[in-house]
Coordinates of N, CA, C and O in Angstrom, one line a residue:
X766 N 5.5 -24.1 -16.6 CA 6.3 -22.8 -16.3 C 6.3 -22.8 -14.9 O 5.5 -22.6 -14.1
X767 N 7.4 -22.5 -14.2 CA 7.9 -22.3 -12.8 C 7.1 -21.1 -12.5 O 7.0 -20.1 -13.0
X768 N 6.8 -21.1 -11.1 CA 6.2 -19.8 -10.5 C 7.2 -18.7 -10.6 O 8.4 -19.0 -10.4
X769 N 6.8 -17.7 -10.5 CA 7.6 -16.4 -10.5 C 8.2 -16.2 -9.1 O 7.3 -16.2 -8.1
X770 N 9.5 -16.0 -9.0 CA 10.0 -15.8 -7.8 C 10.2 -14.4 -7.4 O 10.6 -13.5 -8.4
X771 N 9.8 -14.0 -6.2 CA 9.9 -12.6 -5.8 C 11.4 -12.3 -5.4 O 12.2 -13.0 -5.0
X772 N 11.7 -10.9 -5.6 CA 13.1 -10.5 -5.2 C 12.9 -9.2 -4.2 O 12.0 -9.2 -3.4
X773 N 13.7 -8.3 -4.6 CA 13.8 -7.0 -3.5 C 12.6 -6.3 -3.6 O 12.0 -5.9 -2.5
X774 N 11.8 -6.2 -4.8 CA 10.6 -5.4 -4.7 C 9.6 -6.2 -4.0 O 8.7 -5.5 -3.5
X775 N 9.5 -7.5 -4.2 CA 8.4 -8.2 -3.4 C 8.6 -8.1 -2.0 O 7.8 -8.0 -1.3
X776 N 9.8 -8.4 -1.6 CA 10.2 -8.1 0.0 C 9.9 -6.8 0.4 O 9.4 -6.5 1.6
X777 N 10.1 -5.7 -0.5 CA 9.7 -4.2 -0.1 C 8.4 -4.1 0.1 O 7.7 -3.5 1.0
X778 N 7.6 -4.8 -0.9 CA 6.0 -4.7 -0.8 C 5.4 -5.3 0.5 O 4.5 -5.0 1.1
X779 N 6.0 -6.6 0.9 CA 5.6 -7.2 1.9 C 5.8 -6.5 3.3 O 5.0 -6.5 4.1
X780 N 7.0 -5.8 3.3 CA 7.3 -5.1 4.5 C 6.4 -3.9 4.5 O 5.9 -3.4 5.6
X781 N 6.0 -3.2 3.5 CA 5.0 -2.1 3.4 C 3.8 -2.6 3.9 O 3.2 -1.8 4.7
X782 N 3.2 -3.7 3.6 CA 2.0 -4.3 3.9 C 2.0 -4.5 5.5 O 1.0 -4.5 6.0
X783 N 3.1 -4.9 6.0 CA 3.1 -5.1 7.5 C 3.3 -3.9 8.3 O 3.1 -4.1 9.4
X784 N 3.6 -2.7 7.7 CA 3.8 -1.5 8.5 C 2.4 -0.9 8.7 O 1.6 -0.7 7.9
X785 N 2.3 -0.8 10.1 CA 1.1 -0.2 10.6 C 0.7 1.2 10.1 O -0.5 1.7 9.9
X786 N 1.8 2.0 9.9 CA 1.5 3.3 9.5 C 1.0 3.3 8.0 O 0.3 4.1 7.4
X787 N 1.5 2.3 7.2 CA 1.1 2.2 5.8 C -0.4 1.9 5.7 O -1.1 2.4 5.0
X788 N -0.7 1.0 6.8 CA -2.2 0.6 6.7 C -3.1 1.8 7.3 O -4.2 2.0 6.6
X789 N -2.6 2.5 8.2 CA -3.3 3.9 8.6 C -3.6 4.7 7.3 O -4.6 5.4 7.1
X790 N -2.4 4.9 6.5 CA -2.4 5.5 5.4 C -3.6 5.1 4.4 O -4.3 6.0 3.9
X791 N -3.7 3.8 4.4 CA -4.8 3.3 3.3 C -6.2 3.5 4.1 O -7.0 3.9 3.3
X792 N -6.2 3.5 5.4 CA -7.6 3.8 6.0 C -7.9 5.3 5.6 O -9.0 5.7 5.2
X793 N -6.9 6.1 5.9 CA -7.3 7.6 5.7 C -7.4 8.0 4.1 O -8.3 9.0 3.7
X794 N -6.6 7.5 3.3 CA -6.7 7.4 1.9 C -8.2 7.2 1.3 O -8.9 8.0 0.7
X795 N -8.6 6.0 1.9 CA -10.0 5.4 1.5 C -11.1 6.4 1.9 O -12.0 6.8 1.4
X796 N -10.8 6.8 3.2 CA -11.8 7.9 3.8 C -12.0 9.0 3.0 O -13.1 9.6 2.6
X797 N -10.8 9.7 2.6 CA -10.8 10.9 1.8 C -11.4 10.7 0.5 O -12.3 11.5 -0.1
X798 N -11.2 9.5 -0.2 CA -11.5 9.2 -1.4 C -13.1 9.1 -1.5 O -13.6 9.4 -2.6
X799 N -13.5 8.4 -0.7 CA -15.1 8.2 -0.7 C -15.8 9.1 0.2 O -17.1 8.9 0.5
X800 N -15.2 10.0 0.9 CA -15.9 11.0 1.7 C -16.7 10.4 3.0 O -17.6 10.6 3.5
X801 N -15.8 9.4 3.4 CA -16.4 8.9 4.6 C -15.9 9.3 5.9 O -14.9 10.0 6.0
X802 N -16.6 9.1 7.1 CA -16.3 9.8 8.5 C -15.3 8.6 9.0 O -15.4 7.4 8.8
X803 N -14.7 9.0 10.2 CA -14.0 8.0 11.0 C -14.8 7.0 11.5 O -14.3 5.9 11.6
X804 N -16.1 7.4 11.9 CA -16.8 6.3 12.3 C -17.3 5.3 11.2 O -17.7 4.2 11.6
X805 N -17.4 5.7 10.1 CA -17.7 4.9 8.9 C -16.5 3.8 8.7 O -16.8 2.9 8.1
X806 N -15.3 4.4 8.7 CA -14.1 3.8 8.4 C -13.1 4.1 9.4 O -12.3 5.0 9.3
X807 N -13.1 3.5 10.5 CA -12.0 3.9 11.7 C -10.6 3.6 11.3 O -10.3 2.7 10.5
X808 N -9.7 4.2 12.0 CA -8.4 4.0 11.9 C -8.1 2.5 12.5 O -8.8 2.1 13.3
X809 N -7.3 1.7 11.7 CA -7.0 0.5 12.0 C -7.9 -0.5 11.1 O -7.9 -1.8 11.6
X810 N -8.5 -0.1 10.3 CA -9.5 -0.9 9.6 C -8.8 -1.8 8.8 O -9.1 -3.1 8.5
X811 N -7.8 -1.4 7.9 CA -7.0 -2.2 7.1 C -5.9 -3.1 7.8 O -5.2 -2.7 8.6
X812 N -6.1 -4.3 7.6 CA -5.0 -5.3 8.0 C -4.0 -5.6 7.1 O -4.1 -5.3 5.9
X813 N -3.2 -6.5 7.4 CA -2.0 -6.7 6.5 C -2.6 -7.5 5.1 O -2.1 -6.9 3.9
X814 N -3.5 -8.2 5.2 CA -4.0 -8.9 4.1 C -4.9 -7.8 3.3 O -4.6 -7.9 2.0
X815 N -5.6 -6.9 3.7 CA -6.2 -5.8 3.1 C -5.1 -5.1 2.3 O -5.3 -4.7 1.2
X816 N -4.0 -4.8 2.8 CA -3.0 -3.9 2.3 C -2.4 -4.7 1.1 O -2.3 -4.2 0.2
X817 N -2.2 -6.0 1.2 CA -1.6 -6.8 0.1 C -2.7 -6.7 -0.9 O -2.2 -6.6 -2.0
X818 N -4.0 -7.0 -0.7 CA -5.0 -7.1 -1.7 C -4.9 -5.7 -2.4 O -5.1 -5.7 -3.8
X819 N -5.0 -4.6 -1.7 CA -5.0 -3.3 -2.4 C -3.8 -3.0 -3.2 O -4.0 -2.6 -4.3
X820 N -2.6 -3.5 -2.6 CA -1.4 -3.2 -3.3 C -1.3 -4.1 -4.6 O -0.9 -3.4 -5.9
X821 N -1.8 -5.3 -4.6 CA -1.8 -6.1 -5.9 C -2.9 -5.5 -6.9 O -2.5 -5.5 -8.0
X822 N -4.0 -5.1 -6.4 CA -5.0 -4.4 -7.3 C -4.5 -3.2 -7.8 O -4.5 -3.0 -9.1
X823 N -3.8 -2.3 -7.1 CA -3.4 -1.0 -7.6 C -2.1 -1.3 -8.6 O -2.1 -0.7 -9.7
X824 N -1.4 -2.4 -8.5 CA -0.3 -2.6 -9.4 C -0.8 -3.5 -10.4 O 0.2 -3.9 -11.4
X825 N -1.8 -4.1 -10.5 CA -2.5 -5.0 -11.5 C -1.7 -6.3 -11.4 O -1.4 -6.6 -12.6
X826 N -1.5 -6.8 -10.3 CA -0.9 -8.1 -10.2 C -1.6 -9.1 -9.4 O -2.4 -8.7 -8.6
X827 N -1.2 -10.3 -9.6 CA -1.9 -11.4 -8.8 C -0.9 -11.7 -7.5 O -1.6 -12.1 -6.4
X828 N 0.3 -11.6 -7.6 CA 1.2 -11.8 -6.5 C 2.3 -10.9 -6.4 O 2.7 -10.4 -7.5
X829 N 2.6 -10.5 -5.3 CA 3.8 -9.5 -5.1 C 5.0 -9.7 -5.6 O 5.9 -9.1 -6.1
X830 N 5.3 -11.3 -6.1 CA 6.5 -11.6 -6.7 C 6.5 -11.0 -8.1 O 7.7 -10.9 -8.4
X831 N 5.3 -10.7 -8.7 CA 5.4 -10.3 -10.0 C 6.1 -8.7 -10.2 O 6.4 -8.4 -11.0
X832 N 6.2 -8.1 -9.0 CA 6.7 -6.7 -8.8 C 8.2 -6.8 -9.5 O 8.6 -5.7 -10.2
X833 N 8.9 -7.8 -9.4 CA 10.4 -7.9 -9.7 C 10.4 -8.2 -11.2 O 11.5 -8.2 -11.9
X834 N 9.3 -8.5 -11.9 CA 9.2 -9.0 -13.3 C 8.3 -8.1 -14.2 O 8.2 -8.4 -15.6
X835 N 7.6 -7.2 -13.6 CA 6.6 -6.4 -14.4 C 6.9 -4.8 -14.2 O 6.6 -4.5 -13.1
X836 N 7.5 -4.2 -15.3 CA 7.9 -2.9 -15.1 C 6.7 -1.9 -14.8 O 7.0 -1.0 -14.0
X837 N 5.5 -2.2 -15.3 CA 4.3 -1.5 -15.0 C 4.2 -1.6 -13.5 O 4.1 -0.5 -12.7
X838 N 4.3 -2.6 -12.8 CA 3.8 -2.9 -11.5 C 5.0 -2.2 -10.5 O 4.7 -1.7 -9.6
X839 N 6.3 -2.4 -11.1 CA 7.3 -1.8 -10.3 C 7.1 -0.4 -10.2 O 7.4 0.3 -9.3
X840 N 6.9 0.4 -11.3 CA 6.6 1.7 -11.5 C 5.6 2.3 -10.4 O 5.7 3.3 -9.8
X841 N 4.4 1.4 -10.5 CA 3.3 1.8 -9.7 C 3.8 1.7 -8.3 O 3.4 2.6 -7.5
X842 N 4.4 0.6 -7.9 CA 4.8 0.7 -6.5 C 5.7 1.7 -6.1 O 5.7 2.3 -4.9
X843 N 6.5 2.0 -6.9 CA 7.6 3.1 -6.8 C 6.7 4.6 -6.4 O 6.9 5.3 -5.4
X844 N 5.7 4.7 -7.2 CA 4.7 5.9 -7.0 C 3.8 5.7 -5.7 O 3.9 6.8 -5.0
X845 N 3.4 4.6 -5.5 CA 2.8 4.4 -4.1 C 3.6 4.8 -2.8 O 3.3 5.4 -2.0
X846 N 4.9 4.2 -2.9 CA 5.9 4.5 -2.0 C 6.2 5.9 -1.6 O 6.3 6.4 -0.6
X847 N 6.2 6.6 -3.0 CA 6.6 8.1 -2.8 C 5.4 8.9 -2.3 O 5.6 9.8 -1.4
X848 N 4.2 8.5 -2.5 CA 3.1 9.2 -2.0 C 2.8 8.9 -0.4 O 2.7 9.8 0.3
X849 N 3.3 7.6 -0.1 CA 3.2 7.2 1.3 C 4.1 8.0 2.1 O 3.9 8.5 3.1
X850 N 5.3 8.0 1.5 CA 6.5 8.8 2.3 C 6.2 10.2 2.5 O 6.4 10.7 3.5
X851 N 5.4 10.8 1.4 CA 5.1 12.3 1.6 C 4.0 12.5 2.7 O 4.0 13.3 3.5
X852 N 2.9 11.5 2.7 CA 2.1 11.5 3.8 C 2.6 11.4 4.9 O 2.3 12.0 5.9
X853 N 3.5 10.3 5.3 CA 4.2 10.0 6.4 C 4.9 11.3 6.9 O 4.8 11.6 8.2
X854 N 5.6 12.0 6.2 CA 6.3 13.2 6.4 C 5.3 14.3 7.1 O 5.6 15.0 8.0
X855 N 4.1 14.3 6.4 CA 3.1 15.3 7.1 C 2.5 14.8 8.4 O 2.2 15.7 9.2
X856 N 2.6 13.5 8.6 CA 2.0 13.2 9.9 C 3.0 13.4 11.1 O 2.7 13.8 12.1
X857 N 4.3 13.5 10.6 CA 5.3 13.7 11.8 C 5.1 15.3 12.3 O 5.3 15.7 13.3
X858 N 5.0 16.1 11.2 CA 4.8 17.6 11.4 C 3.6 17.9 12.3 O 3.5 18.9 12.9
X859 N 2.6 16.9 12.2 CA 1.2 17.2 13.0 C 1.2 16.4 14.3 O 0.4 16.7 15.1
X860 N 2.2 15.7 14.4 CA 2.4 14.9 15.9 C 2.8 15.9 17.0 O 3.2 16.9 16.9

């Protein structure tokens, strides 16, 4: 079986993982979830690979290419993007 090719959603996910603000969102989300202080998990902790790994785990996929072929993963990505967009909007209002 040939490897699954990624399309629009895979590219969207790749750009999301490259986004510094998305990685900051992951830092702050993890701090909040686990009750960590900024000294325990500083801003800038998540790198692009960490973001990719987190996204794949959250979407229950091995590769971002699967996003274009797996309805569950696509829906999960949509939810992640929506939550990130809401968070990003609150950051602008606090800046």
